[in-house]
Short mmCIF file of C-alpha atoms in Angstrom, two decimals:
data_model
loop_
_atom_site.label_atom_id
_atom_site.label_comp_id
_atom_site.label_asym_id
_atom_site.label_seq_id
_atom_site.Cartn_x
_atom_site.Cartn_y
_atom_site.Cartn_z
CA MET A 5 16.31 39.73 25.13
CA GLU A 6 13.10 38.12 26.33
CA ALA A 7 10.04 40.18 25.57
CA HIS A 8 6.31 39.85 25.06
CA ALA A 9 5.50 39.97 21.36
CA ALA A 10 3.80 43.32 21.83
CA MET A 11 6.67 44.93 23.77
CA GLU A 12 10.29 45.68 22.89
CA VAL A 13 12.96 46.84 25.36
CA LEU A 14 15.37 49.29 23.70
CA ILE A 15 18.54 50.08 25.63
CA ASN A 16 22.28 50.76 25.47
CA GLN A 17 23.56 47.20 24.99
CA VAL A 18 27.08 47.92 26.27
CA GLY A 19 25.93 48.98 29.73
CA PHE A 20 25.96 52.04 31.94
CA ASP A 21 28.52 54.07 33.86
CA VAL A 22 28.24 54.56 37.58
CA GLY A 23 27.34 58.21 38.11
CA ALA A 24 26.15 58.79 34.55
CA PRO A 25 22.58 59.21 33.26
CA LYS A 26 20.75 55.94 32.53
CA SER A 27 17.53 55.34 30.64
CA VAL A 28 15.51 52.73 28.78
CA VAL A 29 12.83 53.03 26.09
CA VAL A 30 10.01 50.52 25.62
CA ARG A 31 7.93 50.21 22.45
CA ALA A 32 4.52 48.55 22.47
CA GLY A 33 1.46 48.28 20.29
CA GLU A 34 -1.68 50.32 19.90
CA ASP A 35 -3.55 48.29 22.52
CA LEU A 36 -1.38 49.70 25.30
CA ASP A 37 -1.76 53.35 24.29
CA GLY A 38 -1.37 55.59 27.33
CA ALA A 39 -1.19 52.78 29.90
CA ARG A 40 0.98 53.35 32.93
CA GLY A 41 4.25 51.45 33.17
CA ARG A 42 6.77 50.44 35.78
CA LEU A 43 10.47 49.55 35.68
CA GLY A 44 12.09 47.20 38.16
CA ILE A 45 15.81 46.32 38.50
CA VAL A 46 16.51 42.87 39.94
CA ASP A 47 19.86 41.38 41.01
CA ALA A 48 21.12 37.81 40.46
CA ARG A 49 19.36 36.63 43.62
CA GLY A 50 16.03 37.94 42.40
CA THR A 51 16.01 40.84 44.85
CA LEU A 52 14.28 43.99 43.66
CA CYS A 53 16.94 46.72 43.90
CA TYR A 54 15.24 49.71 42.29
CA GLU A 55 11.89 50.83 40.91
CA ALA A 56 10.87 53.73 38.69
CA ASP A 57 7.96 54.85 36.56
CA LEU A 58 7.79 54.26 32.82
CA ASP A 59 6.37 57.43 31.30
CA HIS A 60 4.33 57.28 28.11
CA VAL A 61 6.24 59.62 25.78
CA GLY A 62 4.65 59.24 22.36
CA GLY A 63 2.40 57.22 20.16
CA GLY A 64 -0.12 57.13 17.37
CA ALA A 65 1.49 58.48 14.21
CA LEU A 66 4.95 58.39 15.80
CA TRP A 67 6.88 55.69 13.94
CA ASP A 68 4.08 53.08 14.11
CA GLY A 69 4.26 52.47 17.82
CA HIS A 70 3.79 53.73 21.34
CA TYR A 71 6.78 54.54 23.49
CA TRP A 72 7.53 54.62 27.19
CA ARG A 73 10.70 55.93 28.75
CA SER A 74 12.21 55.55 32.20
CA ASP A 75 15.16 57.33 33.75
CA PHE A 76 17.00 55.20 36.30
CA SER A 77 20.00 57.47 36.78
CA GLY A 78 19.50 57.19 40.53
CA PHE A 79 20.56 53.54 40.42
CA ASP A 80 24.35 53.35 40.78
CA ARG A 81 25.07 49.97 42.33
CA ASP A 82 27.98 48.18 40.62
CA GLY A 83 26.95 44.82 39.09
CA GLU A 84 24.81 42.97 36.55
CA TYR A 85 21.04 43.07 36.72
CA GLU A 86 17.81 42.20 34.96
CA LEU A 87 15.30 44.82 33.92
CA ARG A 88 11.65 43.94 34.44
CA ILE A 89 9.15 46.00 32.52
CA ALA A 90 5.44 46.07 33.30
CA ILE A 91 2.82 47.98 31.26
CA ALA A 92 -0.80 47.31 32.16
CA GLU A 93 -1.01 43.50 32.46
CA ARG A 94 1.99 42.75 30.26
CA GLU A 95 5.57 42.13 31.24
CA ALA A 96 8.97 41.97 29.53
CA ARG A 97 12.45 41.16 30.76
CA TYR A 98 15.87 42.27 29.59
CA ALA A 99 19.02 40.71 31.02
CA PRO A 100 21.76 41.32 31.80
CA VAL A 101 22.20 45.05 32.23
CA ALA A 102 25.61 46.02 33.59
CA VAL A 103 26.37 49.07 35.73
CA THR A 104 30.08 49.56 36.43
CA PRO A 105 32.49 52.49 36.74
CA ARG A 106 33.30 53.98 33.31
CA ARG A 107 31.63 50.98 31.72
CA THR A 108 31.10 52.35 28.20
CA ALA A 109 34.63 53.59 27.64
CA ARG A 110 36.15 50.54 29.30
CA GLU A 111 34.21 48.19 27.02
CA SER A 112 34.30 50.07 23.72
CA LEU A 113 36.94 52.81 23.47
CA ALA A 114 39.81 50.52 22.42
CA LEU A 115 37.54 48.66 20.01
CA ALA A 116 36.48 51.89 18.29
CA ALA A 117 40.11 53.07 18.05
CA ALA A 118 41.30 49.77 16.54
CA PHE A 119 38.89 50.26 13.62
CA TYR A 120 41.40 52.58 11.97
CA TYR A 121 44.07 49.91 11.77
CA TYR A 122 41.76 47.67 9.73
CA GLN A 123 41.06 50.59 7.40
CA ARG A 124 44.75 51.14 6.65
CA CYS A 125 45.80 51.55 3.03
CA GLY A 126 49.29 51.06 1.61
CA THR A 127 50.31 48.24 3.92
CA GLU A 128 49.37 44.70 4.82
CA VAL A 129 46.67 44.20 7.41
CA PRO A 130 47.13 40.54 8.39
CA GLY A 131 43.99 38.48 8.01
CA TRP A 132 42.38 41.18 5.89
CA HIS A 133 44.47 42.22 2.90
CA ARG A 134 47.97 42.34 1.45
CA PRO A 135 49.75 45.67 0.77
CA CYS A 136 47.41 47.67 -1.41
CA HIS A 137 47.47 50.79 -3.59
CA MET A 138 51.25 50.99 -3.46
CA ASP A 139 51.10 53.10 -6.63
CA ASP A 140 49.10 56.03 -5.23
CA ALA A 141 48.89 58.56 -6.81
CA ARG A 142 48.76 60.44 -10.13
CA LEU A 143 48.45 64.24 -10.15
CA PRO A 144 46.12 66.01 -12.60
CA ASP A 145 49.07 66.90 -14.85
CA GLY A 146 50.00 63.22 -15.17
CA SER A 147 53.02 63.31 -12.86
CA HIS A 148 53.31 61.05 -9.83
CA ILE A 149 53.70 61.75 -6.12
CA ASP A 150 54.00 59.37 -3.20
CA ALA A 151 50.50 59.27 -1.68
CA VAL A 152 50.79 55.74 -0.27
CA GLY A 153 49.28 55.25 3.17
CA GLY A 154 46.37 56.71 5.06
CA TRP A 155 43.01 55.04 5.60
CA HIS A 156 40.26 53.81 3.35
CA ASP A 157 37.65 56.44 4.10
CA ALA A 158 34.56 54.26 4.35
CA GLY A 159 33.33 51.06 2.74
CA ASP A 160 35.18 52.01 -0.43
CA TYR A 161 38.92 52.40 -0.97
CA ASN A 162 39.08 56.12 -1.70
CA LYS A 163 41.11 58.35 0.62
CA TYR A 164 40.02 61.87 1.52
CA ASN A 165 41.41 64.79 3.44
CA GLY A 166 37.88 65.48 4.58
CA TYR A 167 37.97 63.34 7.73
CA THR A 168 41.55 62.12 7.97
CA PRO A 169 42.49 65.23 10.03
CA LEU A 170 39.55 64.74 12.41
CA SER A 171 40.52 61.10 12.86
CA VAL A 172 44.11 62.06 13.71
CA VAL A 173 42.82 64.46 16.39
CA ALA A 174 40.41 61.86 17.80
CA LEU A 175 43.02 59.10 17.96
CA ALA A 176 45.43 61.45 19.71
CA LYS A 177 42.74 62.30 22.26
CA ALA A 178 41.82 58.66 22.85
CA GLY A 179 45.46 57.63 23.10
CA ARG A 180 45.92 59.86 26.13
CA HIS A 181 42.92 58.35 27.94
CA GLU A 182 43.97 56.54 31.10
CA LEU A 183 41.85 53.48 30.23
CA LEU A 184 43.97 52.92 27.13
CA ARG A 185 47.31 53.09 28.94
CA PRO A 186 48.66 50.49 28.67
CA TRP A 187 47.06 49.66 25.33
CA PRO A 188 44.97 46.51 25.86
CA LEU A 189 44.86 45.04 22.31
CA LYS A 190 47.53 42.94 20.61
CA GLN A 191 45.95 42.84 17.15
CA ALA A 192 46.17 46.59 16.49
CA PRO A 193 48.70 49.34 17.31
CA PRO A 194 47.92 51.92 20.01
CA PRO A 195 45.99 55.07 19.05
CA LEU A 196 48.96 57.45 19.19
CA ASP A 197 50.79 55.32 16.62
CA GLU A 198 47.66 55.20 14.49
CA ALA A 199 47.33 58.98 14.71
CA ALA A 200 50.90 59.30 13.40
CA TRP A 201 50.05 56.91 10.54
CA GLY A 202 47.18 59.16 9.46
CA GLY A 203 49.27 62.29 9.94
CA ALA A 204 52.04 60.94 7.74
CA TRP A 205 49.61 60.59 4.84
CA LEU A 206 48.14 64.02 5.55
CA ALA A 207 51.64 65.50 5.27
CA LYS A 208 52.13 63.78 1.91
CA MET A 209 48.97 65.46 0.65
CA GLN A 210 50.27 68.95 1.45
CA ASP A 211 51.68 70.89 -1.47
CA GLU A 212 55.22 71.96 -0.55
CA LYS A 213 55.06 75.19 -2.56
CA THR A 214 51.73 76.58 -1.39
CA GLY A 215 51.10 74.75 1.90
CA LEU A 216 47.60 73.92 0.65
CA LEU A 217 46.09 70.44 0.83
CA ARG A 218 45.29 68.09 -2.00
CA GLY A 219 41.80 66.76 -1.58
CA ASP A 220 41.64 63.04 -2.25
CA VAL A 221 42.88 59.92 -3.96
CA PHE A 222 39.80 58.82 -5.82
CA SER A 223 39.19 55.87 -8.12
CA GLY A 224 35.41 55.90 -7.92
CA TYR A 225 33.13 53.15 -6.69
CA GLY A 226 33.37 50.59 -9.47
CA TRP A 227 35.86 48.18 -7.90
CA TRP A 228 34.38 45.59 -5.55
CA GLY A 229 37.08 43.18 -4.48
CA ALA A 230 40.18 42.90 -2.32
CA PRO A 231 42.01 46.25 -2.17
CA GLU A 232 45.36 44.84 -3.30
CA ASP A 233 43.78 43.76 -6.58
CA GLU A 234 42.39 47.14 -7.63
CA THR A 235 45.73 48.30 -9.12
CA ASP A 236 49.01 46.64 -10.11
CA ASN A 237 50.79 48.38 -7.19
CA ARG A 238 53.58 49.59 -9.52
CA PRO A 239 53.96 53.41 -9.65
CA GLY A 240 53.91 55.02 -13.06
CA THR A 241 51.54 52.67 -14.87
CA ASP A 242 48.13 53.47 -16.30
CA ASP A 243 46.12 52.25 -13.32
CA ASP A 244 47.70 54.59 -10.76
CA ARG A 245 44.83 56.17 -8.86
CA PRO A 246 44.33 59.89 -9.50
CA ILE A 247 44.33 62.82 -7.14
CA ARG A 248 41.37 65.03 -7.94
CA GLY A 249 41.70 68.77 -8.30
CA GLU A 250 44.35 71.25 -7.28
CA PRO A 251 45.54 71.97 -3.71
CA SER A 252 43.12 74.29 -1.92
CA LEU A 253 41.67 75.43 1.40
CA GLY A 254 38.54 73.45 0.68
CA HIS A 255 39.65 70.35 2.54
CA HIS A 256 39.05 71.07 6.22
CA PRO A 257 42.06 73.34 6.75
CA GLY A 258 41.24 74.23 10.35
CA VAL A 259 40.98 70.60 11.44
CA ALA A 260 44.15 69.74 9.48
CA LEU A 261 45.94 72.56 11.27
CA LEU A 262 44.72 71.14 14.57
CA ALA A 263 45.92 67.66 13.55
CA PHE A 264 49.42 68.88 12.73
CA ALA A 265 49.71 70.92 15.94
CA THR A 266 48.43 67.99 18.00
CA LEU A 267 50.93 65.60 16.42
CA GLN A 268 53.75 68.02 17.14
CA ASN A 269 52.85 67.96 20.83
CA LEU A 270 52.69 64.16 20.79
CA ARG A 271 56.01 63.78 19.01
CA PRO A 272 58.03 66.88 19.98
CA GLY A 273 61.20 65.46 18.48
CA GLU A 274 59.69 65.35 14.99
CA SER A 275 59.77 68.89 13.61
CA ARG A 276 57.98 67.92 10.38
CA TRP A 277 54.57 68.34 11.98
CA LEU A 278 55.28 71.91 13.01
CA GLU A 279 56.58 72.70 9.53
CA CYS A 280 53.35 71.33 8.03
CA ALA A 281 51.33 73.44 10.46
CA ARG A 282 53.29 76.59 9.65
CA ARG A 283 52.86 76.18 5.91
CA LEU A 284 49.12 75.55 6.23
CA ASP A 285 48.68 78.43 8.66
CA ASP A 286 50.46 80.77 6.24
CA ALA A 287 48.31 79.52 3.36
CA ALA A 288 45.11 80.17 5.33
CA ALA A 289 46.14 83.63 6.57
CA GLY A 290 43.45 86.15 5.77
CA ALA A 291 41.01 83.56 4.38
CA ASP A 292 37.38 83.69 5.48
CA LEU A 293 37.09 80.15 6.78
CA PRO A 294 33.73 78.46 7.50
CA VAL A 295 32.71 78.61 11.15
CA ILE A 296 33.62 74.96 11.85
CA GLN A 297 37.10 75.52 10.46
CA GLN A 298 37.48 78.74 12.48
CA ALA A 299 36.61 76.80 15.63
CA ALA A 300 39.13 74.08 14.76
CA ALA A 301 41.84 76.63 13.99
CA ALA A 302 41.25 78.23 17.39
CA LEU A 303 42.02 74.91 19.10
CA ALA A 304 45.04 74.47 16.82
CA HIS A 305 46.55 77.71 18.09
CA LEU A 306 46.08 76.53 21.68
CA GLU A 307 48.03 73.37 20.74
CA TRP A 308 50.85 75.37 19.14
CA PRO A 309 54.14 74.46 20.86
CA GLU A 310 55.75 77.90 20.49
CA GLN A 311 54.88 81.64 20.60
CA ARG A 312 52.33 80.94 23.31
CA ASP A 313 51.02 84.48 23.88
CA ALA A 314 50.64 85.26 20.20
CA ARG A 315 48.92 81.94 19.52
CA VAL A 316 46.45 82.39 22.39
CA GLU A 317 45.55 85.82 21.04
CA GLN A 318 45.01 84.29 17.61
CA ALA A 319 42.72 81.70 19.19
CA ARG A 320 40.79 84.49 20.96
CA ARG A 321 40.28 86.29 17.69
CA LEU A 322 38.82 83.18 16.12
CA VAL A 323 36.61 82.41 19.12
CA ARG A 324 35.20 85.94 19.02
CA ALA A 325 34.34 85.43 15.38
CA VAL A 326 32.58 82.15 16.21
CA LEU A 327 30.62 83.70 19.08
CA SER A 328 29.50 86.55 16.86
CA ARG A 329 27.78 84.06 14.57
CA GLN A 330 25.51 82.55 17.21
CA ARG A 331 21.88 82.96 16.24
CA PRO A 332 18.99 84.11 18.41
CA ASP A 333 17.70 80.52 18.73
CA GLY A 334 21.03 79.42 20.22
CA SER A 335 22.29 77.53 17.16
CA LEU A 336 25.82 78.16 15.96
CA HIS A 337 25.42 77.23 12.28
CA ASP A 338 23.09 75.41 9.89
CA PRO A 339 22.37 71.72 10.53
CA HIS A 340 25.32 69.55 9.51
CA ILE A 341 25.04 65.82 8.84
CA VAL A 342 28.49 65.18 10.33
CA ASP A 343 30.06 68.03 12.31
CA GLN A 344 27.04 69.46 14.11
CA GLY A 345 28.72 69.53 17.51
CA PHE A 346 32.22 70.64 16.54
CA VAL A 347 31.72 74.37 17.13
CA PRO A 348 30.23 74.14 20.65
CA ALA A 349 32.83 71.50 21.51
CA ALA A 350 35.63 73.84 20.48
CA LEU A 351 34.15 76.71 22.51
CA ALA A 352 33.88 74.49 25.59
CA GLU A 353 37.42 73.20 25.08
CA PHE A 354 38.77 76.76 24.89
CA ALA A 355 37.07 77.74 28.15
CA LEU A 356 38.15 74.53 29.90
CA ARG A 357 41.77 75.10 28.92
CA LEU A 358 41.71 78.82 29.78
CA PRO A 359 39.14 79.10 32.60
CA GLN A 360 40.29 82.59 33.59
CA ASP A 361 40.27 83.95 30.06
CA GLN A 362 38.26 87.08 29.32
CA LEU A 363 36.08 85.10 26.90
CA ALA A 364 35.18 82.30 29.32
CA PRO A 365 31.99 84.00 30.66
CA ASP A 366 30.78 84.71 27.12
CA ILE A 367 31.40 81.09 26.16
CA GLN A 368 29.39 79.86 29.14
CA VAL A 369 26.45 82.04 28.09
CA ALA A 370 26.74 80.85 24.48
CA LEU A 371 26.83 77.19 25.51
CA THR A 372 23.81 77.63 27.78
CA LYS A 373 21.88 79.02 24.81
CA TYR A 374 23.13 76.15 22.65
CA LEU A 375 21.99 73.66 25.31
CA GLU A 376 18.50 75.19 25.33
CA PHE A 377 18.44 74.97 21.55
CA SER A 378 19.55 71.32 21.67
CA ALA A 379 16.98 70.39 24.31
CA GLY A 380 14.28 71.89 22.11
CA LEU A 381 15.31 69.54 19.30
CA SER A 382 15.25 66.41 21.45
CA ASP A 383 11.51 66.13 22.12
CA ASN A 384 11.18 62.52 20.98
CA PRO A 385 11.16 59.19 22.85
CA PHE A 386 14.89 58.58 22.38
CA ARG A 387 15.92 62.20 22.96
CA ILE A 388 18.14 62.17 19.90
CA MET A 389 18.66 65.63 18.49
CA GLN A 390 16.57 66.12 15.41
CA TRP A 391 17.80 67.56 12.13
CA ASP A 392 15.72 70.68 12.72
CA ALA A 393 12.40 71.76 14.24
CA HIS A 394 10.44 70.05 11.45
CA ASN A 395 12.46 66.91 10.67
CA VAL A 396 13.90 64.19 12.87
CA PHE A 397 16.03 62.82 10.03
CA TYR A 398 17.91 64.51 7.21
CA PRO A 399 15.29 65.56 4.62
CA TYR A 400 16.74 64.45 1.29
CA VAL A 401 14.94 65.77 -1.77
CA GLU A 402 14.81 62.65 -3.94
CA PRO A 403 15.51 58.92 -3.45
CA LYS A 404 18.66 58.99 -5.62
CA ALA A 405 20.23 61.87 -3.69
CA TRP A 406 23.28 61.25 -1.51
CA TYR A 407 22.27 60.92 2.12
CA VAL A 408 23.51 58.84 5.03
CA GLY A 409 22.64 58.20 8.65
CA GLN A 410 23.48 60.85 11.17
CA ASN A 411 25.60 58.98 13.71
CA SER A 412 28.41 61.54 13.34
CA MET A 413 25.91 64.30 13.98
CA TYR A 414 24.73 62.64 17.19
CA LEU A 415 28.19 61.70 18.43
CA SER A 416 29.66 65.12 17.70
CA GLN A 417 26.83 66.61 19.75
CA ALA A 418 27.52 64.12 22.54
CA TRP A 419 31.14 65.29 22.58
CA ALA A 420 30.07 68.94 22.70
CA LEU A 421 27.53 68.35 25.46
CA LEU A 422 29.91 66.35 27.65
CA LEU A 423 32.48 69.15 27.38
CA ALA A 424 29.78 71.73 28.09
CA ALA A 425 28.71 69.75 31.15
CA LYS A 426 32.27 69.80 32.50
CA LEU A 427 32.42 73.55 32.02
CA LEU A 428 29.00 74.27 33.53
CA ASN A 429 29.71 72.00 36.51
CA ARG A 430 32.49 74.40 37.54
CA SER A 431 29.97 77.16 38.18
CA PRO A 432 29.13 78.09 41.80
CA ASP A 433 25.54 78.69 40.61
CA ALA A 434 23.29 75.68 41.34
CA ALA A 435 21.01 76.55 38.43
CA VAL A 436 23.96 76.40 36.04
CA ARG A 437 25.00 73.04 37.47
CA ASP A 438 21.44 71.81 36.82
CA GLN A 439 22.02 72.76 33.20
CA ALA A 440 25.17 70.65 33.27
CA ARG A 441 23.09 67.63 34.28
CA LEU A 442 20.75 68.28 31.34
CA ALA A 443 23.77 68.41 29.03
CA GLU A 444 24.96 65.03 30.34
CA GLU A 445 21.51 63.48 29.86
CA LEU A 446 21.32 64.67 26.27
CA ALA A 447 24.89 63.54 25.56
CA TRP A 448 24.25 60.03 26.82
CA ALA A 449 20.99 59.83 24.87
CA GLN A 450 22.99 60.28 21.66
CA ILE A 451 25.51 57.60 22.71
CA ASN A 452 22.74 55.24 23.83
CA TRP A 453 21.09 55.58 20.39
CA VAL A 454 24.27 54.38 18.67
CA LEU A 455 24.73 51.52 21.14
CA GLY A 456 21.27 50.01 20.78
CA CYS A 457 18.60 52.29 22.21
CA ASN A 458 16.97 52.81 18.82
CA PRO A 459 13.82 51.54 17.06
CA PHE A 460 15.27 48.23 15.75
CA ALA A 461 17.58 47.60 18.72
CA VAL A 462 20.75 47.63 16.59
CA CYS A 463 24.10 48.24 18.29
CA MET A 464 25.86 50.25 15.60
CA LEU A 465 29.38 49.66 16.97
CA GLU A 466 30.59 46.40 15.44
CA GLY A 467 31.77 43.89 18.04
CA ALA A 468 29.91 45.51 20.93
CA GLY A 469 26.44 44.86 22.27
CA ARG A 470 24.05 42.03 21.50
CA PHE A 471 22.93 42.73 17.94
CA ASN A 472 25.08 44.29 15.22
CA PRO A 473 24.03 44.82 11.60
CA PRO A 474 23.91 41.43 9.84
CA GLN A 475 25.70 42.89 6.82
CA TYR A 476 27.76 46.01 6.13
CA HIS A 477 28.26 48.01 2.97
CA HIS A 478 32.01 47.44 2.71
CA ARG A 479 34.18 46.12 -0.11
CA TYR A 480 35.98 43.98 2.42
CA ASN A 481 33.02 41.61 2.06
CA ALA A 482 34.76 40.38 -1.12
CA ILE A 483 37.54 38.97 1.10
CA ARG A 484 37.20 35.30 1.98
CA GLU A 485 35.73 34.79 5.47
CA ARG A 486 34.89 38.50 5.65
CA GLU A 487 31.60 38.23 3.81
CA ARG A 488 29.69 40.35 6.33
CA GLY A 489 32.00 43.26 5.56
CA ALA A 490 32.17 43.76 9.31
CA VAL A 491 35.26 45.73 10.38
CA PRO A 492 35.93 45.42 14.13
CA GLY A 493 34.99 48.60 15.95
CA ALA A 494 33.25 50.19 12.95
CA VAL A 495 30.46 52.68 13.61
CA CYS A 496 28.10 52.62 10.65
CA ASN A 497 26.09 55.51 9.18
CA GLY A 498 22.91 54.65 11.08
CA TYR A 499 19.24 55.40 10.64
CA VAL A 500 17.94 57.42 7.73
CA ARG A 501 14.60 58.86 6.79
CA GLU A 502 12.14 56.26 5.48
CA SER A 503 11.30 58.27 2.37
CA VAL A 504 11.15 61.78 0.99
CA GLU A 505 7.59 62.08 2.29
CA ARG A 506 7.76 60.14 5.58
CA ASP A 507 9.98 61.18 8.46
CA ALA A 508 10.27 57.75 10.09
CA PRO A 509 13.39 55.65 10.82
CA ARG A 510 14.80 53.27 8.24
CA PHE A 511 17.72 50.88 8.75
CA ASP A 512 18.74 48.12 6.32
CA LEU A 513 18.69 44.75 8.11
CA GLN A 514 18.43 42.69 4.92
CA GLY A 515 21.28 43.82 2.67
CA ASN A 516 24.15 46.27 2.61
CA ASP A 517 22.57 49.59 1.73
CA TYR A 518 25.24 52.28 2.08
CA HIS A 519 22.82 54.82 3.55
CA SER A 520 22.64 53.00 6.87
CA THR A 521 25.25 50.22 7.05
CA GLU A 522 28.43 51.74 5.60
CA PRO A 523 31.16 52.66 8.12
CA TRP A 524 32.82 56.06 7.79
CA LEU A 525 35.86 57.60 9.50
CA PRO A 526 34.06 60.54 11.18
CA HIS A 527 31.63 58.26 13.04
CA ASN A 528 34.52 56.57 14.84
CA ALA A 529 36.33 59.88 15.29
CA TYR A 530 33.41 61.46 17.12
CA TYR A 531 32.80 58.28 19.11
CA LEU A 532 36.40 58.47 20.34
CA LEU A 533 36.13 62.18 21.11
CA ALA A 534 32.87 61.73 23.04
CA LEU A 535 33.92 58.65 25.02
CA SER A 536 37.27 60.24 25.83
CA GLU A 537 35.35 62.74 27.94
CA THR A 538 33.77 60.04 30.12
#
């Protein structure tokens, strides 16, 4: 990037899709407060191809800067270009900016899917680690079960049922995307195989007697070294990693049910997935599941490969329960640092799969209200959806509290909004189709934020864009020649609140603070789900 010292061009560093919303944000100093701006797009020959206004969209106390924004969605010419920014008498340039069909998915979907392979546990990952944790795991009563496999959940080596099921679903979705068939990477297996890898571990964590799920294999956070050196890899010795707690419904049962049903459809010759789904469904019968798990269970019943009519009716019952919980402001549940968009995404998915269903009109109304609610929370220069009406970022109560960046929150909302846009675009009503365009604009704003259109111009998808985090919070940085801890395709936590008192963006560019630079399975899962809809 070439820029005047007083101006910064903040943009999606991967590029833009033909036909999709496009925007750029410019930050400048106090001396340009309120000045008018102009955006120009120039081709390789220096020809001006497009012009648009830069609108002043915030300043003063807002994050120590003044911000301009320009929408250039009307520019859809395939190629590479240079952006020329002018505010008052100052100019900045940003080159190149690519606009091509399905650019973002084409350039990043396979990369984000391959991340899971590098996170594998219980096997060798060539160039990264030898077979590790081959002695997982010890039950609370001291006995041993085979819990080898799965994925390291984040920058540590623990394994959780929290977001393994979501990752299975996301990999299955991505694996069916036409841009990933055939699979373009040699260094990692295709997403459908990776989904089965995660599902196999999920099945191991299901209690055969009750159908409930064990929660996690957890050894804490004390070990910082190569994963194969944490234990002796011999089952039955004192350093076997423990499984915490008893099997329960507290470990994302609805999403796990969806994962099993999805795997059964992918591998119809393998009846074990359906057996896992049946046992979990029986265990959850009659339970009052949280709204996110109800929404996931509804999709699971649509995936069910048998008893179609009964399963659709079960899905309807769950969708009705979800719709009944919508609040007057349009929200569907309390703010959630990870799964904010799951419920509206599930509603949209139901209506897209069953467009003639009796609930489809009610879902369209509910999603329109949700869209209005979301738009009301995006009144900031980057149009990211705030935590709530009073806070842009998650308001932690003390510095030592657990809190992380909200990239999963943004990407789950992007997924929901892209699905909602597809649904609303089917309407014969022009006003409803205008709402669909708003949904697309908001969805891409969340994706753009992750890919570089953010205050410090960090592309938070490792291996994409121009500037990734210099260092990640990942124990892989103890591996020789992996000192950055940078896992290909990893989406890190992202920006957090500067302090308890100040609601301004903070991102660690100096060290490896887990709050912002640690990767985590759900970030990649929601990235895959969102980009699979483009």
